[in-house]
mmCIF file of C-alpha atoms and ligand atoms in Angstrom:
data_model
loop_
_atom_site.group_PDB
_atom_site.id
_atom_site.type_symbol
_atom_site.label_atom_id
_atom_site.label_comp_id
_atom_site.label_asym_id
_atom_site.label_seq_id
_atom_site.Cartn_x
_atom_site.Cartn_y
_atom_site.Cartn_z
ATOM 1 C CA MET A 144 -120.086 -26.914 150.893
ATOM 2 C CA ALA A 145 -119.039 -29.869 148.769
ATOM 3 C CA ILE A 146 -116.695 -32.461 150.149
ATOM 4 C CA GLY A 147 -113.203 -31.767 148.843
ATOM 5 C CA SER A 148 -113.722 -28.030 148.397
ATOM 6 C CA GLU A 149 -111.689 -25.494 150.380
ATOM 7 C CA THR A 150 -112.664 -25.473 154.039
ATOM 8 C CA ARG A 151 -111.446 -22.016 155.025
ATOM 9 C CA ASP A 152 -114.161 -19.999 156.703
ATOM 10 C CA SER A 153 -113.180 -16.402 155.986
ATOM 11 C CA SER A 154 -116.003 -15.141 158.235
ATOM 12 C CA LEU A 155 -114.026 -16.260 161.279
ATOM 13 C CA PRO A 156 -112.286 -13.204 162.723
ATOM 14 C CA ALA A 157 -108.600 -12.762 163.482
ATOM 15 C CA SER A 158 -107.567 -10.435 166.309
ATOM 16 C CA ALA A 159 -109.355 -7.112 165.974
ATOM 17 C CA GLY A 160 -107.332 -4.128 164.695
ATOM 18 C CA ASP A 161 -103.651 -4.777 163.969
ATOM 19 C CA PRO A 162 -103.503 -8.471 162.987
ATOM 20 C CA MET A 163 -99.992 -8.769 164.461
ATOM 21 C CA MET A 164 -101.077 -7.455 167.866
ATOM 22 C CA PRO A 165 -101.980 -10.198 170.371
ATOM 23 C CA ARG A 166 -104.697 -9.899 172.956
ATOM 24 C CA PHE A 167 -103.558 -10.927 176.442
ATOM 25 C CA LEU A 168 -105.402 -13.695 178.241
ATOM 26 C CA ARG A 169 -105.011 -15.142 181.712
ATOM 27 C CA ILE A 170 -104.347 -18.842 182.230
ATOM 28 C CA ARG A 171 -107.358 -20.253 184.064
ATOM 29 C CA ARG A 172 -106.050 -23.813 184.374
ATOM 30 C CA ALA A 173 -102.788 -25.603 183.535
ATOM 31 C CA ILE A 174 -103.095 -29.380 183.150
ATOM 32 C CA ARG A 175 -99.882 -31.372 182.901
ATOM 33 C CA GLU A 176 -100.685 -34.153 180.389
ATOM 34 C CA ASN A 177 -97.338 -35.960 180.607
ATOM 35 C CA HIS A 178 -93.595 -35.309 180.840
ATOM 36 C CA ASP A 179 -93.417 -33.004 177.801
ATOM 37 C CA THR A 180 -96.983 -31.785 177.210
ATOM 38 C CA ILE A 181 -99.283 -29.333 178.938
ATOM 39 C CA THR A 182 -102.850 -28.178 178.280
ATOM 40 C CA LEU A 183 -103.517 -24.520 179.017
ATOM 41 C CA GLU A 184 -107.047 -23.182 179.418
ATOM 42 C CA LEU A 185 -107.175 -19.422 178.839
ATOM 43 C CA ASP A 186 -109.948 -17.101 179.975
ATOM 44 C CA ASP A 187 -111.299 -15.528 176.767
ATOM 45 C CA SER A 188 -114.646 -14.480 178.203
ATOM 46 C CA GLN A 189 -114.209 -10.852 177.008
ATOM 47 C CA ALA A 190 -113.627 -11.483 173.283
ATOM 48 C CA ALA A 191 -114.312 -15.205 172.696
ATOM 49 C CA PRO A 192 -113.994 -15.175 168.888
ATOM 50 C CA ARG A 193 -115.701 -18.114 167.243
ATOM 51 C CA PHE A 194 -113.310 -20.767 165.952
ATOM 52 C CA ALA A 195 -113.699 -23.874 163.845
ATOM 53 C CA PRO A 196 -112.122 -27.276 164.601
ATOM 54 C CA GLY A 197 -108.646 -27.419 163.052
ATOM 55 C CA GLN A 198 -107.817 -23.728 163.373
ATOM 56 C CA PHE A 199 -104.810 -22.462 165.300
ATOM 57 C CA ASN A 200 -103.645 -19.450 167.303
ATOM 58 C CA MET A 201 -100.252 -17.816 167.627
ATOM 59 C CA LEU A 202 -99.351 -17.981 171.339
ATOM 60 C CA TYR A 203 -96.960 -15.348 172.625
ATOM 61 C CA LEU A 204 -94.879 -15.926 175.754
ATOM 62 C CA PHE A 205 -93.150 -12.870 177.232
ATOM 63 C CA GLY A 206 -89.391 -13.040 176.745
ATOM 64 C CA ALA A 207 -89.580 -16.109 174.499
ATOM 65 C CA GLY A 208 -91.647 -15.325 171.377
ATOM 66 C CA GLU A 209 -94.533 -16.829 169.435
ATOM 67 C CA ALA A 210 -95.487 -20.330 168.279
ATOM 68 C CA ALA A 211 -98.404 -21.685 166.257
ATOM 69 C CA ILE A 212 -100.601 -23.886 168.459
ATOM 70 C CA SER A 213 -103.878 -25.557 167.449
ATOM 71 C CA ILE A 214 -107.013 -24.907 169.437
ATOM 72 C CA SER A 215 -107.803 -28.128 171.275
ATOM 73 C CA GLY A 216 -110.987 -27.143 173.126
ATOM 74 C CA SER A 217 -114.660 -27.181 172.256
ATOM 75 C CA PRO A 218 -115.937 -24.742 169.588
ATOM 76 C CA ALA A 219 -119.132 -24.559 171.654
ATOM 77 C CA ARG A 220 -117.141 -23.007 174.547
ATOM 78 C CA PRO A 221 -114.964 -20.299 172.950
ATOM 79 C CA GLN A 222 -114.819 -18.404 176.277
ATOM 80 C CA THR A 223 -112.347 -21.049 177.428
ATOM 81 C CA LEU A 224 -109.601 -21.126 174.842
ATOM 82 C CA VAL A 225 -107.716 -24.403 175.133
ATOM 83 C CA HIS A 226 -104.296 -25.311 173.712
ATOM 84 C CA THR A 227 -102.247 -28.471 174.200
ATOM 85 C CA ILE A 228 -98.543 -27.779 173.872
ATOM 86 C CA ARG A 229 -95.584 -30.120 173.516
ATOM 87 C CA GLY A 230 -92.433 -28.460 174.776
ATOM 88 C CA VAL A 231 -89.869 -28.783 171.991
ATOM 89 C CA GLY A 232 -88.173 -25.416 171.560
ATOM 90 C CA ALA A 233 -87.643 -21.778 172.468
ATOM 91 C CA VAL A 234 -91.321 -20.928 173.097
ATOM 92 C CA THR A 235 -93.008 -24.221 173.811
ATOM 93 C CA ALA A 236 -90.461 -25.620 176.313
ATOM 94 C CA PRO A 237 -90.869 -22.678 178.766
ATOM 95 C CA LEU A 238 -94.655 -22.920 178.304
ATOM 96 C CA LEU A 239 -94.452 -26.258 180.136
ATOM 97 C CA ARG A 240 -93.777 -24.198 183.280
ATOM 98 C CA ALA A 241 -96.768 -21.857 182.747
ATOM 99 C CA ARG A 242 -99.042 -21.570 185.767
ATOM 100 C CA ARG A 243 -102.586 -20.475 186.567
ATOM 101 C CA GLY A 244 -102.924 -16.676 186.706
ATOM 102 C CA GLU A 245 -100.094 -15.933 184.230
ATOM 103 C CA MET A 246 -100.828 -14.034 180.999
ATOM 104 C CA LEU A 247 -100.220 -15.199 177.431
ATOM 105 C CA GLY A 248 -100.588 -13.289 174.176
ATOM 106 C CA VAL A 249 -102.933 -14.778 171.592
ATOM 107 C CA ARG A 250 -103.426 -13.944 167.909
ATOM 108 C CA GLY A 251 -106.028 -15.797 165.909
ATOM 109 C CA PRO A 252 -107.914 -17.927 165.162
ATOM 110 C CA TYR A 253 -106.218 -18.609 161.840
ATOM 111 C CA GLY A 254 -106.315 -21.119 159.046
ATOM 112 C CA SER A 255 -108.643 -23.605 157.445
ATOM 113 C CA ALA A 256 -110.880 -26.050 159.295
ATOM 114 C CA TRP A 257 -111.654 -29.746 159.284
ATOM 115 C CA PRO A 258 -114.808 -30.460 157.205
ATOM 116 C CA VAL A 259 -117.067 -31.000 160.202
ATOM 117 C CA GLU A 260 -120.029 -29.101 158.779
ATOM 118 C CA GLU A 261 -119.766 -30.954 155.458
ATOM 119 C CA ALA A 262 -119.781 -34.239 157.377
ATOM 120 C CA ALA A 263 -122.792 -33.131 159.427
ATOM 121 C CA ALA A 264 -124.681 -32.114 156.266
ATOM 122 C CA THR A 265 -124.344 -35.622 154.841
ATOM 123 C CA GLY A 266 -124.398 -37.560 158.129
ATOM 124 C CA CYS A 267 -121.376 -39.537 156.993
ATOM 125 C CA ASP A 268 -118.936 -41.498 159.135
ATOM 126 C CA LEU A 269 -115.734 -39.896 160.401
ATOM 127 C CA LEU A 270 -112.403 -41.662 160.632
ATOM 128 C CA LEU A 271 -109.834 -39.667 162.623
ATOM 129 C CA LEU A 272 -106.157 -40.626 162.594
ATOM 130 C CA ALA A 273 -103.947 -38.905 165.154
ATOM 131 C CA GLY A 274 -100.260 -39.351 165.883
ATOM 132 C CA GLY A 275 -98.795 -37.829 169.065
ATOM 133 C CA ILE A 276 -99.673 -34.143 169.539
ATOM 134 C CA GLY A 277 -101.795 -34.528 166.351
ATOM 135 C CA LEU A 278 -104.719 -35.497 168.591
ATOM 136 C CA ALA A 279 -104.908 -31.883 169.854
ATOM 137 C CA PRO A 280 -106.256 -30.299 166.626
ATOM 138 C CA LEU A 281 -108.637 -33.242 166.189
ATOM 139 C CA ARG A 282 -110.101 -33.002 169.696
ATOM 140 C CA PRO A 283 -112.483 -30.139 168.720
ATOM 141 C CA VAL A 284 -113.881 -32.448 166.012
ATOM 142 C CA ILE A 285 -114.551 -35.123 168.629
ATOM 143 C CA TYR A 286 -116.242 -32.579 170.923
ATOM 144 C CA GLU A 287 -118.478 -31.393 168.081
ATOM 145 C CA VAL A 288 -119.450 -34.892 166.979
ATOM 146 C CA LEU A 289 -120.268 -35.964 170.546
ATOM 147 C CA ARG A 290 -122.212 -32.736 171.193
ATOM 148 C CA ARG A 291 -124.298 -33.133 168.015
ATOM 149 C CA ARG A 292 -124.172 -36.946 167.907
ATOM 150 C CA ARG A 293 -127.258 -37.401 165.706
ATOM 151 C CA ASP A 294 -125.835 -35.201 162.911
ATOM 152 C CA PHE A 295 -123.048 -37.690 162.212
ATOM 153 C CA GLY A 296 -122.591 -41.341 161.411
ATOM 154 C CA ARG A 297 -119.980 -43.474 163.151
ATOM 155 C CA LEU A 298 -116.956 -41.885 164.792
ATOM 156 C CA ILE A 299 -113.750 -43.894 164.637
ATOM 157 C CA VAL A 300 -110.648 -42.480 166.327
ATOM 158 C CA LEU A 301 -107.292 -44.154 165.759
ATOM 159 C CA TYR A 302 -104.598 -42.694 167.989
ATOM 160 C CA GLY A 303 -100.940 -43.570 168.250
ATOM 161 C CA ALA A 304 -98.257 -42.382 170.673
ATOM 162 C CA ARG A 305 -94.639 -43.273 171.328
ATOM 163 C CA THR A 306 -95.286 -44.952 174.690
ATOM 164 C CA PRO A 307 -98.359 -45.419 176.942
ATOM 165 C CA SER A 308 -97.255 -42.497 179.101
ATOM 166 C CA ASP A 309 -97.223 -40.230 176.033
ATOM 167 C CA LEU A 310 -100.968 -40.774 175.414
ATOM 168 C CA LEU A 311 -102.926 -37.529 175.815
ATOM 169 C CA TYR A 312 -106.392 -36.987 177.346
ATOM 170 C CA ARG A 313 -106.526 -40.482 178.869
ATOM 171 C CA LYS A 314 -109.555 -39.832 181.099
ATOM 172 C CA GLU A 315 -111.476 -38.276 178.204
ATOM 173 C CA ILE A 316 -110.706 -41.207 175.942
ATOM 174 C CA VAL A 317 -112.566 -43.443 178.389
ATOM 175 C CA GLN A 318 -115.592 -41.106 178.139
ATOM 176 C CA TRP A 319 -115.403 -40.896 174.328
ATOM 177 C CA ARG A 320 -115.516 -44.674 174.098
ATOM 178 C CA SER A 321 -118.755 -44.795 176.098
ATOM 179 C CA HIS A 322 -120.722 -42.899 173.423
ATOM 180 C CA PRO A 323 -122.812 -44.992 171.044
ATOM 181 C CA GLY A 324 -121.407 -45.377 167.534
ATOM 182 C CA THR A 325 -117.958 -44.355 168.734
ATOM 183 C CA THR A 326 -114.807 -46.445 168.485
ATOM 184 C CA VAL A 327 -111.425 -45.384 169.871
ATOM 185 C CA LYS A 328 -108.400 -47.575 169.182
ATOM 186 C CA LEU A 329 -104.945 -46.912 170.592
ATOM 187 C CA ILE A 330 -101.487 -48.044 169.594
ATOM 188 C CA VAL A 331 -98.014 -47.281 170.944
ATOM 189 C CA ASP A 332 -94.577 -47.589 169.335
ATOM 190 C CA ARG A 333 -93.099 -49.090 172.499
ATOM 191 C CA ALA A 334 -95.035 -50.864 175.244
ATOM 192 C CA ALA A 335 -94.399 -50.458 178.961
ATOM 193 C CA ALA A 336 -95.339 -52.416 182.073
ATOM 194 C CA GLY A 337 -99.130 -52.639 182.358
ATOM 195 C CA TRP A 338 -99.834 -51.970 178.659
ATOM 196 C CA SER A 339 -101.988 -54.714 177.161
ATOM 197 C CA GLY A 340 -102.978 -52.783 174.032
ATOM 198 C CA ARG A 341 -101.519 -52.842 170.550
ATOM 199 C CA VAL A 342 -97.892 -52.108 169.734
ATOM 200 C CA GLY A 343 -96.919 -50.820 166.314
ATOM 201 C CA VAL A 344 -97.496 -47.830 164.062
ATOM 202 C CA LEU A 345 -100.743 -45.987 163.474
ATOM 203 C CA PRO A 346 -101.465 -47.273 159.942
ATOM 204 C CA ASP A 347 -101.473 -50.796 161.484
ATOM 205 C CA LEU A 348 -104.690 -49.816 163.287
ATOM 206 C CA LEU A 349 -106.438 -49.109 159.993
ATOM 207 C CA GLY A 350 -106.398 -52.831 159.293
ATOM 208 C CA ALA A 351 -108.329 -53.374 162.528
ATOM 209 C CA VAL A 352 -111.371 -51.302 161.568
ATOM 210 C CA GLU A 353 -114.172 -51.785 159.075
ATOM 211 C CA PHE A 354 -115.566 -48.747 157.296
ATOM 212 C CA ASP A 355 -117.400 -47.926 154.090
ATOM 213 C CA PRO A 356 -114.977 -45.802 152.023
ATOM 214 C CA ALA A 357 -117.831 -44.138 150.122
ATOM 215 C CA GLU A 358 -119.516 -43.053 153.370
ATOM 216 C CA THR A 359 -116.427 -41.975 155.291
ATOM 217 C CA ILE A 360 -114.450 -38.755 155.600
ATOM 218 C CA ALA A 361 -110.926 -39.283 156.954
ATOM 219 C CA MET A 362 -108.967 -36.612 158.857
ATOM 220 C CA ALA A 363 -105.323 -37.146 159.776
ATOM 221 C CA CYS A 364 -102.820 -35.165 161.817
ATOM 222 C CA GLY A 365 -99.421 -36.263 163.035
ATOM 223 C CA PRO A 366 -95.864 -36.736 161.850
ATOM 224 C CA GLU A 367 -95.670 -36.483 158.057
ATOM 225 C CA VAL A 368 -94.344 -40.020 157.709
ATOM 226 C CA MET A 369 -97.454 -41.266 159.540
ATOM 227 C CA MET A 370 -99.731 -39.233 157.284
ATOM 228 C CA ARG A 371 -97.974 -40.529 154.150
ATOM 229 C CA PHE A 372 -98.532 -44.150 155.177
ATOM 230 C CA ALA A 373 -102.058 -43.520 156.469
ATOM 231 C CA HIS A 374 -102.960 -41.773 153.222
ATOM 232 C CA ARG A 375 -101.572 -44.669 151.173
ATOM 233 C CA GLU A 376 -103.573 -47.213 153.185
ATOM 234 C CA LEU A 377 -106.778 -45.132 153.024
ATOM 235 C CA VAL A 378 -106.494 -44.895 149.234
ATOM 236 C CA ARG A 379 -105.827 -48.642 149.047
ATOM 237 C CA ARG A 380 -109.023 -49.193 151.097
ATOM 238 C CA GLY A 381 -110.965 -47.144 148.513
ATOM 239 C CA VAL A 382 -111.297 -43.716 150.174
ATOM 240 C CA ALA A 383 -111.305 -40.976 147.502
ATOM 241 C CA GLU A 384 -108.510 -38.380 147.788
ATOM 242 C CA GLN A 385 -111.131 -35.625 148.155
ATOM 243 C CA ARG A 386 -112.468 -37.354 151.281
ATOM 244 C CA ILE A 387 -109.040 -37.505 152.962
ATOM 245 C CA TYR A 388 -107.990 -34.371 154.886
ATOM 246 C CA LEU A 389 -104.488 -33.781 156.232
ATOM 247 C CA SER A 390 -103.283 -31.060 158.605
ATOM 248 C CA LEU A 391 -99.746 -29.861 157.896
ATOM 249 C CA GLU A 392 -97.173 -28.009 159.971
ATOM 250 C CA ARG A 393 -94.522 -25.577 158.852
ATOM 251 C CA ASN A 394 -92.548 -22.931 160.655
ATOM 252 C CA MET A 395 -94.823 -19.896 161.113
ATOM 253 C CA LYS A 396 -93.960 -16.243 161.652
ATOM 254 C CA CYS A 397 -96.777 -13.882 160.631
ATOM 255 C CA ALA A 398 -99.579 -16.505 160.284
ATOM 256 C CA ILE A 399 -101.477 -14.165 157.968
ATOM 257 C CA GLY A 400 -99.906 -14.813 154.569
ATOM 258 C CA PHE A 401 -97.333 -11.968 154.578
ATOM 259 C CA CYS A 402 -93.897 -13.367 155.314
ATOM 260 C CA GLY A 403 -93.750 -16.548 153.216
ATOM 261 C CA HIS A 404 -92.144 -18.607 156.037
ATOM 262 C CA CYS A 405 -94.764 -21.327 155.808
ATOM 263 C CA GLN A 406 -94.744 -21.759 152.042
ATOM 264 C CA PHE A 407 -95.489 -25.321 150.917
ATOM 265 C CA GLY A 408 -95.301 -25.666 147.146
ATOM 266 C CA GLY A 409 -97.739 -23.035 145.891
ATOM 267 C CA ALA A 410 -99.638 -22.755 149.167
ATOM 268 C CA PHE A 411 -99.128 -20.947 152.454
ATOM 269 C CA ILE A 412 -99.857 -23.306 155.338
ATOM 270 C CA CYS A 413 -101.058 -20.409 157.532
ATOM 271 C CA LYS A 414 -103.831 -19.140 155.267
ATOM 272 C CA ASP A 415 -104.487 -21.886 152.712
ATOM 273 C CA GLY A 416 -104.086 -24.588 155.395
ATOM 274 C CA PRO A 417 -103.234 -26.117 157.763
ATOM 275 C CA VAL A 418 -106.048 -28.487 156.691
ATOM 276 C CA PHE A 419 -105.865 -29.584 153.055
ATOM 277 C CA THR A 420 -107.472 -32.308 151.003
ATOM 278 C CA ALA A 421 -104.994 -35.066 150.208
ATOM 279 C CA ASP A 422 -105.214 -34.558 146.444
ATOM 280 C CA ARG A 423 -103.795 -31.070 146.963
ATOM 281 C CA VAL A 424 -100.818 -31.882 149.185
ATOM 282 C CA GLU A 425 -99.962 -35.567 148.972
ATOM 283 C CA PRO A 426 -97.641 -35.148 145.943
ATOM 284 C CA LEU A 427 -95.707 -32.568 147.984
ATOM 285 C CA LEU A 428 -95.646 -34.778 151.075
ATOM 286 C CA ARG A 429 -93.707 -37.364 149.060
ATOM 287 C CA ILE A 430 -90.822 -34.852 148.903
ATOM 288 C CA ARG A 431 -89.056 -34.908 152.264
ATOM 289 C CA GLU A 432 -87.829 -31.282 152.292
ATOM 290 C CA LEU A 433 -89.248 -28.531 150.090
HETATM 291 C C1 LIG B 589 -100.791 -24.955 162.235
HETATM 292 C C2 LIG B 589 -99.910 -25.486 163.332
HETATM 293 C C3 LIG B 589 -100.483 -26.006 164.468
HETATM 294 C C4 LIG B 589 -99.683 -26.485 165.499
HETATM 295 N N1 LIG B 589 -100.280 -26.970 166.617
HETATM 296 C C5 LIG B 589 -99.509 -27.376 167.642
HETATM 297 C C6 LIG B 589 -100.111 -27.832 168.845
HETATM 298 O O1 LIG B 589 -101.337 -27.870 168.989
HETATM 299 N N2 LIG B 589 -99.299 -28.197 169.849
HETATM 300 C C7 LIG B 589 -97.935 -28.169 169.735
HETATM 301 O O2 LIG B 589 -97.246 -28.527 170.697
HETATM 302 N N3 LIG B 589 -97.327 -27.780 168.600
HETATM 303 C C8 LIG B 589 -98.083 -27.362 167.559
HETATM 304 N N4 LIG B 589 -97.494 -26.928 166.419
HETATM 305 C C9 LIG B 589 -96.033 -27.010 166.317
HETATM 306 C C10 LIG B 589 -95.327 -25.803 166.912
HETATM 307 O O3 LIG B 589 -95.779 -24.605 166.320
HETATM 308 C C11 LIG B 589 -93.839 -25.976 166.648
HETATM 309 O O4 LIG B 589 -93.321 -27.067 167.365
HETATM 310 C C12 LIG B 589 -93.062 -24.724 166.973
HETATM 311 O O5 LIG B 589 -91.896 -24.676 166.200
HETATM 312 C C13 LIG B 589 -92.658 -24.658 168.401
HETATM 313 O O6 LIG B 589 -92.012 -23.413 168.603
HETATM 314 P P1 LIG B 589 -90.760 -23.298 169.557
HETATM 315 O O7 LIG B 589 -90.294 -21.873 169.434
HETATM 316 O O8 LIG B 589 -91.063 -23.805 170.905
HETATM 317 O O9 LIG B 589 -89.764 -24.289 168.911
HETATM 318 P P2 LIG B 589 -88.488 -23.945 168.033
HETATM 319 O O10 LIG B 589 -87.434 -23.349 168.909
HETATM 320 O O11 LIG B 589 -88.908 -23.193 166.838
HETATM 321 O O12 LIG B 589 -88.071 -25.404 167.652
HETATM 322 C C14 LIG B 589 -88.789 -26.096 166.660
HETATM 323 C C15 LIG B 589 -88.108 -27.422 166.342
HETATM 324 O O13 LIG B 589 -86.729 -27.310 166.286
HETATM 325 C C16 LIG B 589 -86.146 -28.217 167.198
HETATM 326 N N5 LIG B 589 -85.117 -27.536 167.942
HETATM 327 C C17 LIG B 589 -85.265 -26.469 168.741
HETATM 328 N N6 LIG B 589 -84.108 -26.118 169.261
HETATM 329 C C18 LIG B 589 -83.188 -26.982 168.783
HETATM 330 C C19 LIG B 589 -81.806 -27.144 168.950
HETATM 331 N N7 LIG B 589 -81.084 -26.336 169.727
HETATM 332 N N8 LIG B 589 -81.189 -28.143 168.293
HETATM 333 C C20 LIG B 589 -81.903 -28.969 167.493
HETATM 334 N N9 LIG B 589 -83.238 -28.879 167.287
HETATM 335 C C21 LIG B 589 -83.846 -27.903 167.928
HETATM 336 C C22 LIG B 589 -87.174 -28.644 168.172
HETATM 337 O O14 LIG B 589 -86.965 -29.972 168.571
HETATM 338 C C23 LIG B 589 -88.396 -28.502 167.372
HETATM 339 O O15 LIG B 589 -88.664 -29.714 166.692
HETATM 340 C C24 LIG B 589 -98.267 -26.454 165.364
HETATM 341 C C25 LIG B 589 -97.691 -25.946 164.213
HETATM 342 C C26 LIG B 589 -98.496 -25.464 163.196
HETATM 343 C C27 LIG B 589 -97.863 -24.898 161.982
HETATM 344 S S1 LIG B 590 -96.442 -17.621 158.360
HETATM 345 FE FE1 LIG B 590 -96.102 -15.809 157.192
HETATM 346 S S2 LIG B 590 -96.937 -16.373 155.262
HETATM 347 FE FE2 LIG B 590 -97.508 -18.020 156.539
#
């Protein structure tokens, strides 16, 4: 598939039968990442539908409802379905209290994917830009690149969080850095005691890395203001719009293109996205509220 073309893989299955009916999976492990974020590993050994990096599921919590949550685990291990959840509202806040052995409903996987296979086909470099919980949907990309290291060029991960204690996957980051051809740079909005790293906003980190814009595919996920500035800086550094991919969030209900809740200009985030090339969505990102 050509770089810049649609990345949706329609061969990837949604839940079998009624697409609005979740399957119920048991929590195998609950890992508290920090004060407002948890990673839940679900046992999906019975169904284990294949998923692509960047896709999401609808998670259903009894008595609370459903929320769209990206899959943050390895595509090579679909039997363990992993989600990293920041508790912000009616569904996600009670999920922070979820424990091993409890059941959650899952519909999916849904949506378009990051262009990992396109990158592997050309062996190009990957530049990942993640802000906050935006590292979760990019983590499957990192797993794939590290699993098939020789298929890809350099891997550069730029990751920003509000404070050092908000950084996700800290032990894994140490491992990622140890792989050849892999750079991980961190930045926080506000430092704390013991932090000797950079302080600032994510686009500041772009100035700290060298890359060949013609040989690089960029993937960004985070707050829209971060993606706007990152996109602007990437274009200034010579990366073509068709090589910049952004993952967008909107309020989801059906997640299968029926209800219109997630409409973004002429697109539905749930089925046309969440991953889009920048040329398709950047003009809309400039408008604060659609
Ligand atoms: C494709 C996609 C992938 C996503 N992936 C992830 C992911 O991997 N991890 C993740 O954590 N999130 C993810 N999200 C975001 C998540 O779906 C939303 O945060 C979702 O709205 C949470 O549902 P909720 O019912 O818990 O929150 P809601 O109750 O719907 O609240 C949503 C927002 O409203 C605000 N809010 C809620 N209640 C109030 C109130 N009383 N007053 C003022 N503001 C309020 C919250 O602060 C929050 O920002 C994703 C979204 C999409 C579309
Ligand atoms: S969430 Fe219903 S159309 Fe996208």
